[in-house]
Structure formats: structure tokens, C-alpha cells
Coordinates of C-alpha atoms in Angstrom, one line a residue:
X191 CA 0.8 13.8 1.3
X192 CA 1.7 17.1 0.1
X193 CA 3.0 20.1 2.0
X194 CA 3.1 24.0 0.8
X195 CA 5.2 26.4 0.6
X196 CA 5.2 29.6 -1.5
X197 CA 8.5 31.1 -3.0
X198 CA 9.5 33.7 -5.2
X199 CA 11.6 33.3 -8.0
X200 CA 12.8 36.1 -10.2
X201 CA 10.1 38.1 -9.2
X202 CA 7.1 35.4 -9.8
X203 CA 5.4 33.7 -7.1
X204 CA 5.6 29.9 -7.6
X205 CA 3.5 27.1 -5.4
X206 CA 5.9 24.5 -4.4
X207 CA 5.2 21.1 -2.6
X208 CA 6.4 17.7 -1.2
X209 CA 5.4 14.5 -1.4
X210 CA 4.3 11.2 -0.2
X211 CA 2.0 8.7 -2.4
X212 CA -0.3 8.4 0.0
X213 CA -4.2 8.1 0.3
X214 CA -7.1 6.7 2.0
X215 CA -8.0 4.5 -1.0
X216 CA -4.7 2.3 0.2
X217 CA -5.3 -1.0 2.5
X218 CA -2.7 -1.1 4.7
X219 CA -0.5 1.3 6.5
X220 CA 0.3 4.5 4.8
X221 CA 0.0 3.8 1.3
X222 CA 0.7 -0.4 1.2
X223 CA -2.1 -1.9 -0.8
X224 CA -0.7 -5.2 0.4
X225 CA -3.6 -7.4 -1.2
X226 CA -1.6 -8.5 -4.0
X227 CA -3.5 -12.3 -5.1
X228 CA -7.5 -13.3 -4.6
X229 CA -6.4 -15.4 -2.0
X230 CA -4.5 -12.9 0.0
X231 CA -7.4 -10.7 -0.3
X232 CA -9.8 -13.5 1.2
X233 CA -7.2 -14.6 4.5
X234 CA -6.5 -10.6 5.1
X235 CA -2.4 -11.0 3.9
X236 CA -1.8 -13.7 6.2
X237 CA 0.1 -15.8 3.6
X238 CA 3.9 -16.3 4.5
X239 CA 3.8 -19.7 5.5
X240 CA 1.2 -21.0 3.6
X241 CA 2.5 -23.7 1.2
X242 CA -1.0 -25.2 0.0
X243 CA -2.0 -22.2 -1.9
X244 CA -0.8 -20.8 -5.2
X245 CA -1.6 -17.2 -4.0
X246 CA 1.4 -17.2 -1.8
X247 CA 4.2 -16.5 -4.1
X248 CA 3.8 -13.3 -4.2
X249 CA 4.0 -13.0 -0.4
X250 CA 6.7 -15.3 0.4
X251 CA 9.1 -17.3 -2.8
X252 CA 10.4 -19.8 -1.3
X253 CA 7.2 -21.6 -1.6
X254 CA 7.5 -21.9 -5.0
X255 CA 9.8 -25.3 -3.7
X256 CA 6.4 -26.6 -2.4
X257 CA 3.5 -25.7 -5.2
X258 CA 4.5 -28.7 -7.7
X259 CA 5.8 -28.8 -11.0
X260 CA 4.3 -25.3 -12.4
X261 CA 1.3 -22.4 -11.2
X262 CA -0.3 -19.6 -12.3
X263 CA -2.9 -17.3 -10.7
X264 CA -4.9 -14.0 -12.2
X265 CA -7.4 -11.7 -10.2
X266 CA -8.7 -8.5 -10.9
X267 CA -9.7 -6.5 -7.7
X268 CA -12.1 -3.4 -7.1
X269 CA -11.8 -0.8 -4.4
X270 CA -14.2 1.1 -3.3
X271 CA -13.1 3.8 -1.5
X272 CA -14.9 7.0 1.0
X273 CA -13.7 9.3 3.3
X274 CA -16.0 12.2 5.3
X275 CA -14.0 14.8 7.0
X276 CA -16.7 17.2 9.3
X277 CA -15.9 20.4 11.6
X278 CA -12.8 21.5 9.6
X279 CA -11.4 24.9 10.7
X280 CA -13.4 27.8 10.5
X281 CA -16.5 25.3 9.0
X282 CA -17.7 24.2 12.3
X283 CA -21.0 21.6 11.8
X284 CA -20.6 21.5 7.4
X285 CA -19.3 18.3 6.4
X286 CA -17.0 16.9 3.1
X287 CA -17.1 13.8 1.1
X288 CA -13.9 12.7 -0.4
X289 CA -14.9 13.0 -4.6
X290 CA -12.2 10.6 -6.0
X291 CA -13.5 7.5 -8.2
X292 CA -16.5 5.3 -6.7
X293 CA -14.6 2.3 -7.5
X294 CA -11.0 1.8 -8.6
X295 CA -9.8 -1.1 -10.4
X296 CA -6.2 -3.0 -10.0
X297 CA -5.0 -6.6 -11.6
X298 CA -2.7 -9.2 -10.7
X299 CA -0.6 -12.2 -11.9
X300 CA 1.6 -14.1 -10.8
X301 CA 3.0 -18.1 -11.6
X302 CA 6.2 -19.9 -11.5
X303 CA 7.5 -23.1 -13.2
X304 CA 10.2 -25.9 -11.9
X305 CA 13.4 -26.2 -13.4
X306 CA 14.5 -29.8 -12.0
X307 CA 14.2 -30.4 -8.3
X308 CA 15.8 -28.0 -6.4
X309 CA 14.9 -24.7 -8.4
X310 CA 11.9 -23.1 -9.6
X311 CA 11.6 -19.6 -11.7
X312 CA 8.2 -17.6 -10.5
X313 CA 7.2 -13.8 -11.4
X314 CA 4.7 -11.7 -9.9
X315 CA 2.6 -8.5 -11.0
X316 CA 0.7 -6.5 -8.8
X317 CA 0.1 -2.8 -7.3
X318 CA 1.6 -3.2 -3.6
X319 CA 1.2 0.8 -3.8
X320 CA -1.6 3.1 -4.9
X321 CA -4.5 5.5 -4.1
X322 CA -6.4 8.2 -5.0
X323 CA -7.8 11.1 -3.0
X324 CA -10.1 13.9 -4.0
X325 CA -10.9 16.6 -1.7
X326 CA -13.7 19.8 -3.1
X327 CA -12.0 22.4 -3.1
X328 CA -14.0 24.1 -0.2
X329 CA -13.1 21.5 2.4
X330 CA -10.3 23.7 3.6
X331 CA -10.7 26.9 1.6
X332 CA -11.6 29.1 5.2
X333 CA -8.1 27.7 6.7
X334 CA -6.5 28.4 3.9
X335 CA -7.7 31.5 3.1
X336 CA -7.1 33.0 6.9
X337 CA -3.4 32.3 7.2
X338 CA -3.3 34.1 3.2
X339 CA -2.8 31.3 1.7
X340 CA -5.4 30.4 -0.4
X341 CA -5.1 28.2 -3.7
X342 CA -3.0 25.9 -1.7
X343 CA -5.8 23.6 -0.4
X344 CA -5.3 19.6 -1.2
X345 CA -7.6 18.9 -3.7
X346 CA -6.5 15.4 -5.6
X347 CA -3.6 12.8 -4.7
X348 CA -3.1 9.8 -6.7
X349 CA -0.5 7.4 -7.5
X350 CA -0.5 4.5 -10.0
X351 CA 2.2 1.9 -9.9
X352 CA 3.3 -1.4 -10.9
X353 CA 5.7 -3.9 -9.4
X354 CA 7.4 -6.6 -11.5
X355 CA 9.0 -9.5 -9.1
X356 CA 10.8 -12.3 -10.7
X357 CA 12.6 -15.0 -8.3
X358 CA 14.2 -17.9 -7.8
X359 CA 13.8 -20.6 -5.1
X360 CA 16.1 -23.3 -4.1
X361 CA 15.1 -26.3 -2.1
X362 CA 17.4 -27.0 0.1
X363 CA 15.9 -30.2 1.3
X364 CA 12.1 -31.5 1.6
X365 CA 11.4 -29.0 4.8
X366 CA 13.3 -26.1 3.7
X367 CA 13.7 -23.3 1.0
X368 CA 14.9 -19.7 0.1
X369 CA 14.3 -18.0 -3.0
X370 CA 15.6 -14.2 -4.2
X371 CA 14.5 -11.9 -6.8
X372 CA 14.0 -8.3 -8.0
X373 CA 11.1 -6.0 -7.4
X374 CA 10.8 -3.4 -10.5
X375 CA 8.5 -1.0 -10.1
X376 CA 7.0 1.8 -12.5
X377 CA 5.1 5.3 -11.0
X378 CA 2.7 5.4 -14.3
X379 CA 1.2 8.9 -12.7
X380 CA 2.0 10.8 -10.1
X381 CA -0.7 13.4 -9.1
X382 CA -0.8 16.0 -6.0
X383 CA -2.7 18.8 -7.0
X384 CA -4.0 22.2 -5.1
X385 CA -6.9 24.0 -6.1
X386 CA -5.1 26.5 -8.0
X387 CA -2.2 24.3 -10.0
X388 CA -1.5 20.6 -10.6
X389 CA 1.7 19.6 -9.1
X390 CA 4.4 16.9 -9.0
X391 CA 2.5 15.5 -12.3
X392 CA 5.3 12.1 -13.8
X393 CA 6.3 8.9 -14.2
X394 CA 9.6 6.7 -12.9
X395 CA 10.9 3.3 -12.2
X396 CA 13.2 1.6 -9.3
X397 CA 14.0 -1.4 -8.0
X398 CA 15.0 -3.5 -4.9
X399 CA 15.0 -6.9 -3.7
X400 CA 13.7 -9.5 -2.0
X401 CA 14.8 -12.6 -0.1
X402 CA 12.6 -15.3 1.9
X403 CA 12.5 -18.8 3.3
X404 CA 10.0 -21.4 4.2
X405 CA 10.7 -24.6 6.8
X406 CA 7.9 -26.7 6.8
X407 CA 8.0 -29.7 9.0
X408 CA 4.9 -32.3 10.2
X409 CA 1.7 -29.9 10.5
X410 CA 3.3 -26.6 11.1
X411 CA 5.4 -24.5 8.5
X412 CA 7.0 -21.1 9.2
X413 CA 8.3 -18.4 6.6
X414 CA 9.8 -15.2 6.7
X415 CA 10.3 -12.6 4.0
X416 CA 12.3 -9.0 3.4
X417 CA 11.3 -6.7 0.5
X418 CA 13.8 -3.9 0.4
X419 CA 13.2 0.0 0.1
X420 CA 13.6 1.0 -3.2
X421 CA 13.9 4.5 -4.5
X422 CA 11.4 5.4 -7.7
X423 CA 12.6 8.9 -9.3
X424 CA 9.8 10.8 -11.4
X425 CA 10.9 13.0 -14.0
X426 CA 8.3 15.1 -16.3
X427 CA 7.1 16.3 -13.5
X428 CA 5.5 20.2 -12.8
X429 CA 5.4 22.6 -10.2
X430 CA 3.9 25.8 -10.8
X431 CA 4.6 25.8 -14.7
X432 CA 8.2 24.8 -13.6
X433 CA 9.6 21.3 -15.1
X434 CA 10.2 19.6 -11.9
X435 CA 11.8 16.4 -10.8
X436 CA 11.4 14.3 -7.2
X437 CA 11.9 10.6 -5.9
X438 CA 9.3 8.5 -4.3
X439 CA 10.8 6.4 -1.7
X440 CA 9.2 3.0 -1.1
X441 CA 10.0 1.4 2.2
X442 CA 11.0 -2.0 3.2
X443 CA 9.1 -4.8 4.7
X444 CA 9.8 -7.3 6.5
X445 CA 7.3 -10.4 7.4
X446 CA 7.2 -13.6 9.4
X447 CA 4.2 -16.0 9.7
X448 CA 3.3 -19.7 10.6
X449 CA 1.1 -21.9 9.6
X450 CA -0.5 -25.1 11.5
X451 CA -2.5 -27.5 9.4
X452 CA -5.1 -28.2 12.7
X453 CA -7.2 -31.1 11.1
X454 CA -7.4 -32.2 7.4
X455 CA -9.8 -29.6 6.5
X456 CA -9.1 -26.6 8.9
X457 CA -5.8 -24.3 8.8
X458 CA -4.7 -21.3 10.8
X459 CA -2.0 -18.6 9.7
X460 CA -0.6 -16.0 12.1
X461 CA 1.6 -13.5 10.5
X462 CA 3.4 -9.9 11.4
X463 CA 4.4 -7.5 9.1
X464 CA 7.0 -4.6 9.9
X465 CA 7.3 -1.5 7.4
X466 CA 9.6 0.7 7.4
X467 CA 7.6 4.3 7.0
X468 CA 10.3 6.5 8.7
X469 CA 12.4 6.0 5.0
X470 CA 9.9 9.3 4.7
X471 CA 11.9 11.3 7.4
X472 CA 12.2 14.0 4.2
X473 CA 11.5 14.5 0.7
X474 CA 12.9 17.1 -1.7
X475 CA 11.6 18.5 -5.6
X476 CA 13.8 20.2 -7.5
X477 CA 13.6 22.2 -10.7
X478 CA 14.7 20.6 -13.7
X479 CA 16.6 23.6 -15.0
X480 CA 19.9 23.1 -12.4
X481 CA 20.1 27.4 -12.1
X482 CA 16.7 27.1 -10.9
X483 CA 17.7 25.3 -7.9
X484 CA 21.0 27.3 -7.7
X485 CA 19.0 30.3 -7.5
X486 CA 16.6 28.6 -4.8
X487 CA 20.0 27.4 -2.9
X488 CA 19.1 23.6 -3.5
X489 CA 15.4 22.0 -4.3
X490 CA 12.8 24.5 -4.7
X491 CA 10.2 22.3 -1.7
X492 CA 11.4 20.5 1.5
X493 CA 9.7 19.1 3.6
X494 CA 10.1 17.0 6.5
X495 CA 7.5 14.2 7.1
X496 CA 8.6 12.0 10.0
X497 CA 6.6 9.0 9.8
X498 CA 7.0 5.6 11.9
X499 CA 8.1 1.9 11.6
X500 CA 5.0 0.3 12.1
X501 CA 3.2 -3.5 11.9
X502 CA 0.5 -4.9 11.3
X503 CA -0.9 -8.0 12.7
X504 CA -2.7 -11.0 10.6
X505 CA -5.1 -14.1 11.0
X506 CA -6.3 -16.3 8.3
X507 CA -8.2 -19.1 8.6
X508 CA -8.8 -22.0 5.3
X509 CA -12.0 -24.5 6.1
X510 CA -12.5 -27.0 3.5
X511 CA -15.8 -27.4 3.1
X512 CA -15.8 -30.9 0.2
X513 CA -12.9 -31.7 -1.7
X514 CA -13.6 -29.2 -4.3
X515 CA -14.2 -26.1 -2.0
X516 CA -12.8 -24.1 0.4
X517 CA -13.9 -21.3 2.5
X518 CA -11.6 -18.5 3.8
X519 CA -11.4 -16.2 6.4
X520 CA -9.1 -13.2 7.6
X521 CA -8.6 -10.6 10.1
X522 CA -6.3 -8.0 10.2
X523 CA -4.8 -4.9 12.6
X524 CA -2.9 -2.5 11.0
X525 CA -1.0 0.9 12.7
X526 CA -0.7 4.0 11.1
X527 CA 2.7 5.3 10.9
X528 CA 1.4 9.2 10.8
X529 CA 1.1 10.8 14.4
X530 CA -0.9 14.1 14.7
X531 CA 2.6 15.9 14.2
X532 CA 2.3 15.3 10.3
X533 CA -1.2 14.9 9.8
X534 CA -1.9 15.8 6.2
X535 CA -5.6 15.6 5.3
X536 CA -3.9 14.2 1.6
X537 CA -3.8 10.5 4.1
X538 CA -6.5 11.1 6.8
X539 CA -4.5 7.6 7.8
X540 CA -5.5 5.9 11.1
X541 CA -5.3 2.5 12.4
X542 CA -7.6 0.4 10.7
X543 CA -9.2 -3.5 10.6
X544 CA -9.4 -5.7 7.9
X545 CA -12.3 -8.5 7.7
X546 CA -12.1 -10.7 4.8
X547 CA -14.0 -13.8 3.7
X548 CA -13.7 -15.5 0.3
X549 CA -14.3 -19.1 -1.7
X550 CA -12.1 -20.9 -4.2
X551 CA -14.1 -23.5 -6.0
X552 CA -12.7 -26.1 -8.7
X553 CA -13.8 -26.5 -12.1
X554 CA -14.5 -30.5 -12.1
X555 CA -11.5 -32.3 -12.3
X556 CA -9.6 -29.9 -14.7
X557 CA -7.5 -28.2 -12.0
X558 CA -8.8 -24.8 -12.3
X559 CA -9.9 -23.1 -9.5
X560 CA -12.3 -20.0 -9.3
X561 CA -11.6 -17.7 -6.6
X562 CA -13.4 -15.2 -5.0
X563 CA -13.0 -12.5 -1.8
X564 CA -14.3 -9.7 -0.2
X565 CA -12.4 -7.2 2.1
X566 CA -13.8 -4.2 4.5
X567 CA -11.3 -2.1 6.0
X568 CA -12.9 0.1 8.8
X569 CA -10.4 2.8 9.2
X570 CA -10.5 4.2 13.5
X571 CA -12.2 7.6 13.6
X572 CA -9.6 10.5 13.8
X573 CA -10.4 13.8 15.7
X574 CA -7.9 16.6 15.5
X575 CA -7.0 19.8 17.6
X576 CA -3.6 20.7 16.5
X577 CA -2.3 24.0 17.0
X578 CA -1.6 27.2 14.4
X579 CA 0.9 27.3 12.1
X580 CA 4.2 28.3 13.0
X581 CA 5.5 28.4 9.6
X582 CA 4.8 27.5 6.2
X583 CA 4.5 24.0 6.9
X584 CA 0.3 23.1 7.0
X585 CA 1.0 19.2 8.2
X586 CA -0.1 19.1 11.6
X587 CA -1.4 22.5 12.3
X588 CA -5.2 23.7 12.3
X589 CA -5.7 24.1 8.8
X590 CA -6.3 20.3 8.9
X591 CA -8.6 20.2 12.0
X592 CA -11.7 18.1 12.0
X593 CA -13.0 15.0 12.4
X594 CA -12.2 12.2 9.8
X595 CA -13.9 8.9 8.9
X596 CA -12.8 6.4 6.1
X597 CA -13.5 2.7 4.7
X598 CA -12.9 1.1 1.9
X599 CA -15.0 -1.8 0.4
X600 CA -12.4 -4.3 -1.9
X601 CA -13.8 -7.1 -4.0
X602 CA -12.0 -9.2 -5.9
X603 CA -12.3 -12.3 -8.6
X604 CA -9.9 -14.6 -10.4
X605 CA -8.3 -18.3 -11.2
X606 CA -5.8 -20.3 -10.5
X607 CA -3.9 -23.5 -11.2
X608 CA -1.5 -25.8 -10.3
X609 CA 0.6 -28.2 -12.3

């Protein structure tokens, strides 16, 4: 999400704005693309108590006690993202299609080996975060334009990034583990541009942590996991020709499942996930020349975002259908954290649903397995009225008015092994 503002600095006008990586491209709430192995992506993300699939470590650790001597999983996933906004201010009955890439492409990886009994060393990579948005630039021109500021409509948002996660897992006994690691991520590019100037353009790395556990006991097993906020600054960064400088700030996320192993071929998980989205309660940019943001009396943008903690609520279901194949199914209800107070057409965010289905098959008797899944997310419609503007500030006011529709289409391939 960005947010406008236009300031004047030694005499020249300069286009400032705030942001949040956001986008309708993203899965989950905000901008969580929480699909993150093939076999999350075919069980909708309900994987934090599941010890019979590789595909869980990068959910939950501590299973890494479980999953044998060694594993190793790799997908590659592609999104297929649209989003419609219609009866935008002052374009009553014309209609806009979102003009961002027909289909975007993001990989995983992720494996772990035993060292002796009790510990294990895994590492996962994935892209828990990410989108990309692309509005024409006549979507919002006539609001724009009326309140004189034209050149400030959102035209395209887009955020790449990459999370390292190594861990380690200690089994404390045959029912129970924990496990702790790192989570490194890398913005590769930042983009949140207006129709008259890119801005915010840069790269940056953070880190934070994680720490889970897993009892299993009988047919049931129950884990819980906490990935931490973690600030990402971006440097090389521009705002109006200015070198500029912000942070990203990733939330935290807390998640607790169980699994019940119901007959020898059918299993059920039942998870929750809580994120904590009000970590956006404000974000600043600031010049990279310090007199700059003397002259400005601090960062040249502001803004205040106020988003919400929110969860989301997941099913997945694993039918073995011979001893070589199973089938999977998932079902998912996300909330949004952005309440019509913020809206930002840079996330027309909503609740949403997630259906998956998906197959792993193996490969004879060599241990390999072939996965596949497919995902629809079927974002709620979202009709707006808000009121005018009673400052700079465009998030919730009528230059964002209109009716918004989204879904996203994710399919996703890969193998996987354990040792």
C-alpha cells in the first residue's frame, strides 16, 4: 500500500509516499503468501501437526524429530493473479482490470538431516511474502485529478523476497520435540510507483526467529509454532529523484494445529493461524541525505496505516488411495486485517477462501515422490463508500471508491524424499 503526500522542498515540489508490501497477488492475509511446500499448497497450510509429510518443516521444525534419518523437498509454484475494480469515483459504470503479470512464478526448498538421535539440522527457502499489482493509469485519474492531485494515482506495487530458515530440533523423548532457528530474509525489489514517478525502488535484509514444538501421542499429534516480526530496511531506494531509505516491517505469526490419523488411510488437520498486521500501525521514508530530513523536520512521508491482528482458519484432509498414492484436500478462511479506514486500492484485500486439492505419487520403490496441487482463492467482493478527503491522506477516502473483485489461481509441482 502506498499513501501520498506532496511537499515542497527548497522550492521544488517532490511526491512522497509510504509503504506496505502488499497486493492482491498474495494468498493469505495482507501480503502472507503462506503456501511455502507442494504439499502445503494441496492441504490449504494446514500443516503444524502433521508428522507424516516432509512438506511440514517449513511450517512447524520440530518435526524434523519425526521424518527419519534425512529429507528433502523442491516445488516450483505459479500464481495467477486478477483483480476488477468497477464504479470508481467520478467513472460511474467503466470498469479496470489489474495489468500486472498473467502468471508469476516462485520456488521452494527445503530438507533436513539427523545428527544422532535427539537432533536434526533442517533449512528452508521460500517466498512467505510477495505480490504484484498493476493498476492503468486511468483507474483513478478523475479522483485524482478533482482533489488536484493528479500524477499520484497507484499504478504498480510489487515486492520480491526471500526467506532463509535454518533450525534445529531436539527430541525430547518419542512423543515430543522443539526445534529453533533463524528466518533471513532478502527484499530483492521493492516497487510502489504513481503514474508520474517510480517510488520506494531497493533492496534489504532482516531477520527474526522462530521456535515450535510437536507432541505426538497414539493417533493424534498437536504442534504449535511462533515466527517472529522482523524488520527488513531498504536502502537504494527513490522518491521523486531523491535517494530515499524505508524499512519493511514483517509481522509475527503464531500457529497451532492437530492432527488425528482417523483410519490407516484417512487423516484430518485443523489449524489456526494468528498474524500480527497491526506491527503496520505507521511507516516512515526518509531522505538519504540526513539535511534533507532536517529540512523536512524528520522523514520526508508518514503515514499511518492501522491494520489488525487477524487469523485464519485451516482444514486439510490426506486419503491414501494404494500404498503408492495419496490424495489431498484443503480448505481455508482467511480475515483481512484492512478495514475500510485504510483501504488502499494498492491491496483491494478482503476476506478470502482457499480450496486446494493435490496428489503425491511415488516413483516405484525408489523413494521419490512427485507432488502435485492446485489452489483457488476466491477473494469476498468489496464495495466502498467512504467519505472525501480530509487531508492529504487518499487511504480510505473516495478516491478509492468502487466495487472490487479478486482471485488468484496457484498451481504448483515438485519432489520429495525421505531417508
Amino acid at each position: 500500500m502506498i499513501t501520498y503526500r506532496t511537499i515542497s522542498l527548497c522550492g521544488r515540489p517532490l511526491v512522497g509516499a509510504a509503504i506496505i508490501a502488499c497486493g492482491s497477488a498474495a494468498q493469505a492475509s495482507g501480503f502472507a503468501v503462506p503456501e511455502v511446500s507442494l504439499a502445503g499448497l494441496a492441504l490449504s497450510n494446514a500443516m503444524v501437526a502433521n508428522t507424516t509429510e516432509a512438506g511440514a518443516l517449513p511450517y512447524n521444525p520440530a518435526v524434523m524429530a519425526f521424518l527419519g534419518d534425512g529429507s528433502v523437498g523442491l516445488g516450483l509454484m505459479t500464481l495467477g493473479p486478477s483483480n476488477e475494480v468497477s464504479d470508481t469515483f467520478l467513472n460511474p459504470g467503466a470498469s479496470f482490470e489489474g495489468e500486472g503479470s498473467d502468471w508469476l512464478l516462485s520456488g521452494m526448498a527445503h530438507g533436513h538431516v539427523a545428527l544422532g538421535e535427539n537432533l536434526a539440522l533442517g533449512l528452508s527457502v521460500n517466498s512467505p511474502f510477495g505480490l504484484e499489482t498493476v493498476w492503468p493509469s486511468e483507474a483513478f485519474a478523475a479522483g485524482f485529478a478533482a482533489v488536484g492531485a493528479a500524477g499520484q494515482e497507484p499504478t504498480r506495487s510489487k515486492l520480491e523476497l526471500i526467506s532463509a530458515s535454518p533450525s534445529m530440533s531436539y527430541k525430547i523423548n518419542d512423543e515430543a520435540s522443539l526445534a529453533a532457528g533463524f528466518d533471513l530474509y532478502w527484499i530483492r525489489d521493492l516497487k510502489f510507483n504513481t503514474t508520474a514517478t517510480p517510488i520506494c525502488c531497493g533492496t534489504g535484509s532482516g531477520i527474526g526467529y522462530h521456535l515450535s514444538g510437536l507432541f505426538r501421542r497414539g493417533d493424534w499429534s498437536f504442534g504449535a509454532t511462533y515466527f517472529s516480526s522482523a524488520d527488513v530496511d531498504v536502502d537504494e531506494g527513490s522518491v521523486g529523484g531523491l535517494e530515499a531509505n524505508t524499512s519493511v516491517d514483517l509481522p509475527w505469526r503464531a500457529q497451532i494445529g492437530a492432527y488425528y490419523q482417523a483410519t490407516d488411510a484417512l487423516g484430518v488437520e485443523f489449524d489456526i493461524t494468528r498474524t500480527g498486521w497491526s506491527s503496520f500501525d505507521k511507516v516512515e521514508i526518509f531522505a538519504s541525505d540526513g539535511f534533507i530530513n532536517a529540512a523536512v523536520g524528520g522523514p520526508i512521508v508518514t503515514t499511518t496505516n492501522n491494520w489488525d491482528d487477524v487469523n485464519a482458519y485451516r482444514l486439510g484432509v490426506t486419503y491414501a488411495l494404494s500404498d503408492q498414492t495419496d490424495l489431498r484436500f484443503g480448505y481455508s478462511y482467511d480475515e483481512t486485517p484492512q478495514d475500510d479506514d485504510y483501504f488502499s486500492a494498492r491491496i483491494p484485500d478482503a476476506d478470502r477462501q482457499l480450496f486446494s486439492l493435490g496428489v503425491s505419487h511415488e516413483l516405484g520403490s525408489s523413494g521419490w515422490d512427485i507432488e502435485g496441487g492446485y489452489m483457488y482463492v476466491r477473494f469476498n467482493d468489496r464495495s466502498l463508500d467512504l467519505p472525501a478527503p480530509t487531508s492529504s491522506e487518499p487511504n480510505g477516502t473516495f478516491l478509492y471508491n468502487g466495487d472490487y473483485e479478486s482471485h488468484v489461481h496457484l498451481l504448483g509441482l515438485g519432489v520429495s524424499k525421505r531417508f
